[in-house]
PDB file of C-alpha atoms in Angstrom:
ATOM      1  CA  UNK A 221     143.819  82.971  86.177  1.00  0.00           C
ATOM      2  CA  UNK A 222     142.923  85.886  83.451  1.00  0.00           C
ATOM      3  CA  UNK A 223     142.189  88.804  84.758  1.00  0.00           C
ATOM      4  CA  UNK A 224     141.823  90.206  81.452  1.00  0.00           C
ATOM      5  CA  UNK A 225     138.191  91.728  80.503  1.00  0.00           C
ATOM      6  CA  UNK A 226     135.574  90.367  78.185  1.00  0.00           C
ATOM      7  CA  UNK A 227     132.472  92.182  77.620  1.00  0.00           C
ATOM      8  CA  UNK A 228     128.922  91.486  76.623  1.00  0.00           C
ATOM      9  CA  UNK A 229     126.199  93.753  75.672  1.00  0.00           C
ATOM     10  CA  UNK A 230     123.068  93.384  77.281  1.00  0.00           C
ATOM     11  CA  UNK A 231     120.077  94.974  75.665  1.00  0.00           C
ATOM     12  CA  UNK A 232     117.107  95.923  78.247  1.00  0.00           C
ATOM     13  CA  UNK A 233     113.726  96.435  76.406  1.00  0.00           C
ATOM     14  CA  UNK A 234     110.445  97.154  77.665  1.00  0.00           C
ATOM     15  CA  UNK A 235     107.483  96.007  76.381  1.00  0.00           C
ATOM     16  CA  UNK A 236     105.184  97.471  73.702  1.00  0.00           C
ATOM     17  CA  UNK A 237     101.991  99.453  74.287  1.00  0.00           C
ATOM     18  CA  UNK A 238      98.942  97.642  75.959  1.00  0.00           C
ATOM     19  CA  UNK A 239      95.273  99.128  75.935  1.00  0.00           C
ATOM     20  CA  UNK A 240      96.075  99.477  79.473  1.00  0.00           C
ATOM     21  CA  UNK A 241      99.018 101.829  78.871  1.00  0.00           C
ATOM     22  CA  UNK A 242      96.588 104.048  77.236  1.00  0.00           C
ATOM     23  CA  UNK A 243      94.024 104.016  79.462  1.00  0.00           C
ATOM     24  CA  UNK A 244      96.396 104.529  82.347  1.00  0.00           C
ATOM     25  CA  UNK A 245      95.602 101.695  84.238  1.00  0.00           C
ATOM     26  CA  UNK A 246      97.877  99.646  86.283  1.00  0.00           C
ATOM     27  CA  UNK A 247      99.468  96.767  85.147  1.00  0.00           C
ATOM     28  CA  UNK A 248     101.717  95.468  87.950  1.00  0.00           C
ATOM     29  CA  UNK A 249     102.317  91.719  87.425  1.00  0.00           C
ATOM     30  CA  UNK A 250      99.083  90.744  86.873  1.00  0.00           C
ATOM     31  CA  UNK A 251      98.902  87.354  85.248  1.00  0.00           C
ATOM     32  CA  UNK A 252      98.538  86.671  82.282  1.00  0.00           C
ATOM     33  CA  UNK A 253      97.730  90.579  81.810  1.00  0.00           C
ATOM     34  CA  UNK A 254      96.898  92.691  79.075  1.00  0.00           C
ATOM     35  CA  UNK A 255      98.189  91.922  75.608  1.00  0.00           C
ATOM     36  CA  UNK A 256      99.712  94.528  73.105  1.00  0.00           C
ATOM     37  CA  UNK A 257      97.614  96.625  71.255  1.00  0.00           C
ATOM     38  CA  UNK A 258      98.325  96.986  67.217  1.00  0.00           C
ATOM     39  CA  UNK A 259     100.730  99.556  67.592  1.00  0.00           C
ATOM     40  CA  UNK A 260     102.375  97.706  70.126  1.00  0.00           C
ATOM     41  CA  UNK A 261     103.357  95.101  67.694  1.00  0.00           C
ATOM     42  CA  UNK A 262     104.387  97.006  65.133  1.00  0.00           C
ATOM     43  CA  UNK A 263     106.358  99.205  67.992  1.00  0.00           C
ATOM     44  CA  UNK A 264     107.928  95.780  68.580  1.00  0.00           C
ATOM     45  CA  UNK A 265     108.743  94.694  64.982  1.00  0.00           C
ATOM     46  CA  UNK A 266     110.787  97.974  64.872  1.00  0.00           C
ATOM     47  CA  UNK A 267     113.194  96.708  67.537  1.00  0.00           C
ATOM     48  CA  UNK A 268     113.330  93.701  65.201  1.00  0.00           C
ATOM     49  CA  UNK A 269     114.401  95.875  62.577  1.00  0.00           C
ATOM     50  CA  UNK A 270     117.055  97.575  63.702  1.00  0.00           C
ATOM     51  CA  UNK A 271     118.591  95.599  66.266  1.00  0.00           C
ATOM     52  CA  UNK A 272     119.809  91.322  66.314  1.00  0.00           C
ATOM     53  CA  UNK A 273     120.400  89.250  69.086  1.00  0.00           C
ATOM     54  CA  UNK A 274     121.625  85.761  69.750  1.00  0.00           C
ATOM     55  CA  UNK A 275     119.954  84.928  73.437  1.00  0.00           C
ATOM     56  CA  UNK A 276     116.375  85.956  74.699  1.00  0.00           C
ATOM     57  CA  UNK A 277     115.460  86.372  78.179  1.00  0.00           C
ATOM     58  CA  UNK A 278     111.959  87.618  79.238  1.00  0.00           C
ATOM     59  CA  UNK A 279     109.287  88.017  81.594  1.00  0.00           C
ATOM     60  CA  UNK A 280     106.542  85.371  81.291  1.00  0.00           C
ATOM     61  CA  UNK A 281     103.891  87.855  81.282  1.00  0.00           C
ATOM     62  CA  UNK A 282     101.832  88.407  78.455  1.00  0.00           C
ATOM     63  CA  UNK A 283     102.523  91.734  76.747  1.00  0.00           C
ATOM     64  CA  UNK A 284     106.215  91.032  76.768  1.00  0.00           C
ATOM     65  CA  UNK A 285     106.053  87.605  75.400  1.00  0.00           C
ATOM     66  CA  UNK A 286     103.952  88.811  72.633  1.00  0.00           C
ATOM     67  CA  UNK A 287     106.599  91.548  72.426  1.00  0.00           C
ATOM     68  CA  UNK A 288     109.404  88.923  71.997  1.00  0.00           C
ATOM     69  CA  UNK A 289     107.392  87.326  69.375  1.00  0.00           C
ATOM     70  CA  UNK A 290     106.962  90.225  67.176  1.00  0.00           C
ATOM     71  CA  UNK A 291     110.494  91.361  67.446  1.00  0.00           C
ATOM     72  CA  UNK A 292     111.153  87.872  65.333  1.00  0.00           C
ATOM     73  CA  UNK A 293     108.694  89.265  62.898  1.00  0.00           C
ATOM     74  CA  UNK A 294     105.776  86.131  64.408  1.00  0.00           C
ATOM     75  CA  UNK A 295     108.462  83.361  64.484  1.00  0.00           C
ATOM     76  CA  UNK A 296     109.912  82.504  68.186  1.00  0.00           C
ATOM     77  CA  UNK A 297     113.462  82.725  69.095  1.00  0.00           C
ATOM     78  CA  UNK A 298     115.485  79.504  69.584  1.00  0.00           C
ATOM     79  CA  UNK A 299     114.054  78.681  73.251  1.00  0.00           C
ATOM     80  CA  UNK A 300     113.336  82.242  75.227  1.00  0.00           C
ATOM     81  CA  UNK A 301     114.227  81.579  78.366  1.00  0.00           C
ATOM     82  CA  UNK A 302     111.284  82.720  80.601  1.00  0.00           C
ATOM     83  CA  UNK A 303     112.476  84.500  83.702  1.00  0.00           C
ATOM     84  CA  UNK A 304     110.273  84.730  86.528  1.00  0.00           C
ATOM     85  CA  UNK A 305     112.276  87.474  88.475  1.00  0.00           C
ATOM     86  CA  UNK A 306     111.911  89.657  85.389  1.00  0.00           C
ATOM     87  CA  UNK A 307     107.858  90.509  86.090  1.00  0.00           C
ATOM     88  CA  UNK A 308     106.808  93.790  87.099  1.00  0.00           C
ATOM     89  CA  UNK A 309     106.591  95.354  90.376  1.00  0.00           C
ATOM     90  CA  UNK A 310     103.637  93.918  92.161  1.00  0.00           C
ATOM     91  CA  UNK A 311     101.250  96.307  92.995  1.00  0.00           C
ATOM     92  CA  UNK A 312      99.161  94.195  95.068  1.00  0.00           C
ATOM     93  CA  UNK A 313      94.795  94.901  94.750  1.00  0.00           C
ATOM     94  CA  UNK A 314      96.088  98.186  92.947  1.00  0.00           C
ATOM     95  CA  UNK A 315      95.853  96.058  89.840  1.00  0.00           C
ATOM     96  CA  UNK A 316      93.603  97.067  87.215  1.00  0.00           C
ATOM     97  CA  UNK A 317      92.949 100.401  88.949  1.00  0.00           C
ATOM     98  CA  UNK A 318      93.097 103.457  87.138  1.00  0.00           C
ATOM     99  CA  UNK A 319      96.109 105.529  88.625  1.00  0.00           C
ATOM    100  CA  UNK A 320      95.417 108.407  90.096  1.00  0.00           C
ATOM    101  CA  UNK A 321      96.706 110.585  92.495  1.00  0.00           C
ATOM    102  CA  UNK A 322      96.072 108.450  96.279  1.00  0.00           C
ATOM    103  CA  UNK A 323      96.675 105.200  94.546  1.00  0.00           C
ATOM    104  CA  UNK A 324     100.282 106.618  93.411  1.00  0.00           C
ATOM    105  CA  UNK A 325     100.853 108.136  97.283  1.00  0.00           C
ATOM    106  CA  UNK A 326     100.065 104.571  98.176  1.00  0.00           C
ATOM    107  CA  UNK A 327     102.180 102.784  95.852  1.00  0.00           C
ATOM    108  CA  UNK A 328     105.223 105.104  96.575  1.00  0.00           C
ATOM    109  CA  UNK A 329     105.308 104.726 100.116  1.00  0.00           C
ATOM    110  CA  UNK A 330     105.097 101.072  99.626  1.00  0.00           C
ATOM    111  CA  UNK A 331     101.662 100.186 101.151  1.00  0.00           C
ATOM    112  CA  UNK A 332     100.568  96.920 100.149  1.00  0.00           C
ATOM    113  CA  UNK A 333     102.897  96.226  96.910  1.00  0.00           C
ATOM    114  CA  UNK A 334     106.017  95.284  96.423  1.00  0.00           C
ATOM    115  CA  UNK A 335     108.920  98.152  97.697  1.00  0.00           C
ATOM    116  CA  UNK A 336     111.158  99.614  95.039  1.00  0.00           C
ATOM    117  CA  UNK A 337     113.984  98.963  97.240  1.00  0.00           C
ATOM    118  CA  UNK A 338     112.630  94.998  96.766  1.00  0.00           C
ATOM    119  CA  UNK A 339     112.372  95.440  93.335  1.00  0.00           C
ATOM    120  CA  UNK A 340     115.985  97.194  93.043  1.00  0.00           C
ATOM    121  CA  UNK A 341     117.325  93.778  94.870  1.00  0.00           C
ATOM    122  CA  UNK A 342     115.775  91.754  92.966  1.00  0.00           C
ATOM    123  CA  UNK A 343     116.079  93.514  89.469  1.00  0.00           C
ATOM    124  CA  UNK A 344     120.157  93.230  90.344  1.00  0.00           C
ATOM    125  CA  UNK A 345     120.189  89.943  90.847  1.00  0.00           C
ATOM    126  CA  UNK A 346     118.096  88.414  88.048  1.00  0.00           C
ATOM    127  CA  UNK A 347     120.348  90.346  85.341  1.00  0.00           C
ATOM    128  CA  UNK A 348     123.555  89.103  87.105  1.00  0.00           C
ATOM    129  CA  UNK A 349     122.364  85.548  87.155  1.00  0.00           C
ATOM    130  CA  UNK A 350     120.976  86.378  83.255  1.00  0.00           C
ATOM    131  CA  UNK A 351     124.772  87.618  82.494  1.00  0.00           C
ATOM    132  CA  UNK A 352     126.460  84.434  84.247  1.00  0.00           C
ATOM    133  CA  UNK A 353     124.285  82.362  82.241  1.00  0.00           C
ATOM    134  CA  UNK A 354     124.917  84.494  78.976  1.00  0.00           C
ATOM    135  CA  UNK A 355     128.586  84.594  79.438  1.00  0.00           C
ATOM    136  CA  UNK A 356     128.404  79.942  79.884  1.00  0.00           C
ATOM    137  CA  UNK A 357     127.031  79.746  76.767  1.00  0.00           C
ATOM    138  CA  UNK A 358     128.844  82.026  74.636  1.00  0.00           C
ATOM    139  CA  UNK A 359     126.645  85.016  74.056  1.00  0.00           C
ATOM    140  CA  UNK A 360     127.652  88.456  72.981  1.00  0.00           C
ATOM    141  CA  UNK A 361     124.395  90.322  72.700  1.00  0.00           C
ATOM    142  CA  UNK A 362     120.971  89.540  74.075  1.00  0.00           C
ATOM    143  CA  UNK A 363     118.015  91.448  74.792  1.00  0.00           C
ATOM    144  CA  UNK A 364     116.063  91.416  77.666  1.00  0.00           C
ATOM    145  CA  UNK A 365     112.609  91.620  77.871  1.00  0.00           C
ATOM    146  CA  UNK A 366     110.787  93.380  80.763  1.00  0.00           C
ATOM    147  CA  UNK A 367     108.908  96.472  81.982  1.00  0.00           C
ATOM    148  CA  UNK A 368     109.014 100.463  82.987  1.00  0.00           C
ATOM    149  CA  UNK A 369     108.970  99.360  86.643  1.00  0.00           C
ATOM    150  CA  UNK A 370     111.775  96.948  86.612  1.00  0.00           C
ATOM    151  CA  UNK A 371     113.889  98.915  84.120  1.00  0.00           C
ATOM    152  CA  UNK A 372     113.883 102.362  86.203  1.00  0.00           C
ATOM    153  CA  UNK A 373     114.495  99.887  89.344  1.00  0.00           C
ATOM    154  CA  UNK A 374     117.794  98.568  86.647  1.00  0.00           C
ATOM    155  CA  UNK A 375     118.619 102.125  86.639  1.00  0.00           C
ATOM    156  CA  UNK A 376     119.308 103.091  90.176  1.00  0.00           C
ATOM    157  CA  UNK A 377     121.854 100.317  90.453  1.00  0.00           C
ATOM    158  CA  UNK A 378     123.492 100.503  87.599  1.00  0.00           C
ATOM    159  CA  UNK A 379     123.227 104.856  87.211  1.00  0.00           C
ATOM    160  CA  UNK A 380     123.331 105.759  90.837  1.00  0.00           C
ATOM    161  CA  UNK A 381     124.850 109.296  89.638  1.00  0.00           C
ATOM    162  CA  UNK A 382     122.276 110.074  87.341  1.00  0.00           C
ATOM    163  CA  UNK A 383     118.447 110.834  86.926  1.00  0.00           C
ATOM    164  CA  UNK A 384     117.599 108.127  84.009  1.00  0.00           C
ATOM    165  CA  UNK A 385     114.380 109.025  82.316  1.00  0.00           C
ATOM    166  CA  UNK A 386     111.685 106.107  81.912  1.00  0.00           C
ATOM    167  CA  UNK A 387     111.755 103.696  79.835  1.00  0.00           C
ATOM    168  CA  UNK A 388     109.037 104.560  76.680  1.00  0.00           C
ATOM    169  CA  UNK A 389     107.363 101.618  74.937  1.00  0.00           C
ATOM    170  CA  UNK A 390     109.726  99.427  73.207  1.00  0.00           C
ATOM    171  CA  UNK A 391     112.450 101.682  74.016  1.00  0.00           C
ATOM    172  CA  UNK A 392     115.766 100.149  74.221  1.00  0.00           C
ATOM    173  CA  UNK A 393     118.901 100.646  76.554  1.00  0.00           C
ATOM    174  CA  UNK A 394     122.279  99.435  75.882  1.00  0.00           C
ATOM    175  CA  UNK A 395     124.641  98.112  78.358  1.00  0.00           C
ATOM    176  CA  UNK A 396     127.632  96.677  78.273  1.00  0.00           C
ATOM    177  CA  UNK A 397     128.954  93.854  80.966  1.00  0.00           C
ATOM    178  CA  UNK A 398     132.458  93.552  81.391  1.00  0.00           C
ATOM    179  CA  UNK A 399     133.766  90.372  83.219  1.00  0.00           C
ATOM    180  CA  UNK A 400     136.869  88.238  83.751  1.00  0.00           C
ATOM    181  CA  UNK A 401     137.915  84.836  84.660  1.00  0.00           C
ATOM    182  CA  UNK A 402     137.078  85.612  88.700  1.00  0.00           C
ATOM    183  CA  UNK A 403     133.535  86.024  88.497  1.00  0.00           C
ATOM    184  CA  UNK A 404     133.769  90.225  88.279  1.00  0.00           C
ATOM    185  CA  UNK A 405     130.736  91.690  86.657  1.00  0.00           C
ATOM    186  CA  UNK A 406     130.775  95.649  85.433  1.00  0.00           C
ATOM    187  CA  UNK A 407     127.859  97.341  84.369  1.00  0.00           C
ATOM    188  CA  UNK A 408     128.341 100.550  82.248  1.00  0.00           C
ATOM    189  CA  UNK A 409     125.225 101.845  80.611  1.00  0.00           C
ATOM    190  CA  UNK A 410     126.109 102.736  76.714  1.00  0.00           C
ATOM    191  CA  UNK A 411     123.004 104.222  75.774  1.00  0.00           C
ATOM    192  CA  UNK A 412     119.222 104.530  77.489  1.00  0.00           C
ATOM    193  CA  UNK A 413     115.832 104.543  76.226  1.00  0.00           C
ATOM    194  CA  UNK A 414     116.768 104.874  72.880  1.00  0.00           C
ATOM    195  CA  UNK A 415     113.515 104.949  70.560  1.00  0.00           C
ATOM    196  CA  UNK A 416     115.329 105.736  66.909  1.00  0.00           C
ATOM    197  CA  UNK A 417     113.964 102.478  65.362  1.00  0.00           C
ATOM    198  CA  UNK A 418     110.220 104.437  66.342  1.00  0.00           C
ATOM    199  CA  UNK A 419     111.321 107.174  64.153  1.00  0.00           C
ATOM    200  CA  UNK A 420     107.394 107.094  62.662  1.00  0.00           C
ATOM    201  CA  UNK A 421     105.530 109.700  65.341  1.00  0.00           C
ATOM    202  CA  UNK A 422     102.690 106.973  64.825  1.00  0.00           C
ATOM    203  CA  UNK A 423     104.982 104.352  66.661  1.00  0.00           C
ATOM    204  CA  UNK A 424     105.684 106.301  69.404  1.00  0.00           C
ATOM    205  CA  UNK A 425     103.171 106.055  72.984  1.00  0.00           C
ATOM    206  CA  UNK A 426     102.810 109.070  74.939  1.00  0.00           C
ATOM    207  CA  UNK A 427     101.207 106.808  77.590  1.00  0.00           C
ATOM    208  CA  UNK A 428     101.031 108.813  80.912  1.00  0.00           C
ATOM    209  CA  UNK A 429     103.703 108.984  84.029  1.00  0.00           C
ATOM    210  CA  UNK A 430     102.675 105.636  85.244  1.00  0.00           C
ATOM    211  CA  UNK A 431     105.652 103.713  82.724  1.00  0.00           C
ATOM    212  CA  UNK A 432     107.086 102.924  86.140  1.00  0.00           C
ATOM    213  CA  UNK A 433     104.346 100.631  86.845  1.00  0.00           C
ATOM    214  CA  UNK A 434     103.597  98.585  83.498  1.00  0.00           C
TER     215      UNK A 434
END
């Protein structure tokens, strides 16, 4: 067998901006949720710019399937592939609430939503079945679509050493996989929450701490 390594390059995006966002209300995984706001799709068409991709994998909730649409400037990819276990953190009835400062003592001690050590689980394992299924059928570069919850949750896992700092609408972070013939996966993060392509102030969301939740 060849133990030699191949690599792939995973690109993990999160969503554009969402009224919500601004408002600083929670967002969890709320179906079918808020949709993007006009900035958010032009924040989007920016990653379409600057970056290319030949696979698409993405949460099936709203503001990040609009996202992956205006990344192909309106027109859909070839088949997204809709991945369930790539939602947001549930955050249970604190949904639609405004955060504030008992609702986030709530949420971080894990009382009635989804743990972060659930969503660290199951943020692993969704990208490593995403990679196997990336590396079947060929692909060297695909993006990722997802949220500020799930991405810092991507962090802990695949950072442990280091303080990663959230994830900013439509920013992107590149990492590469490396893998061989036995099933080996390596994740080595290249570059995180980049936001060059938003190089237009006007592009860019100063949208409160609560990017881990939305």
């Amino acid at each position: 067998m060849n133990n030699k390594y191949k690599y792939l390059h995973l690109y993990l995006i999160r969503h554009g901006e969402t009224a919500w966002n601004i408002e600083k209300r929670l967002q969890g995984s709320l179906e079918p949720g808020p949709g993007l706001t006009a900035k958010g799709k032009q924040q989007a068409r920016s990653v379409g710019i600057e970056y290319t991709f030949d696979a698409v994998y993405t949460s099936p909730l709203l503001r990040c399937i609009q996202s992956v649409e205006e990344i192909g400037g309106g027109v859909q990819y070839q088949q997204p592939k809709k991945v369930e276990e790539l939602k947001e953190r549930s955050l249970g009835v604190y949904e639609g609430r405004l955060l504030d400062r008992e609702v986030l003592q709530h949420i971080r001690r894990g009382v009635g939503v989804e743990t972060f050590e659930n969503l660290r689980i199951r943020s692993r394992k969704a990208l490593e079945s995403i990679a196997r299924d990336a590396i079947r059928c060929g692909h060297a570069n695909i993006m990722v679509m997802t949220h500020g919850g799930f991405s810092s949750a991507c962090s802990s896992w695949m950072a442990p050493n280091e303080k990663m700092p959230s994830m900013a609408n439509c920013g992107v972070s590149k990492v590469r996989i490396s893998y061989n013939s036995h099933g080996y996966l390596g994740w080595e993060v290249e570059e995180w929450n980049a936001v060059g392509h938003l190089q237009d102030s006007v592009l860019q969301s100063d949208n409160f701490g609560g990017k881990d939740f939305g």
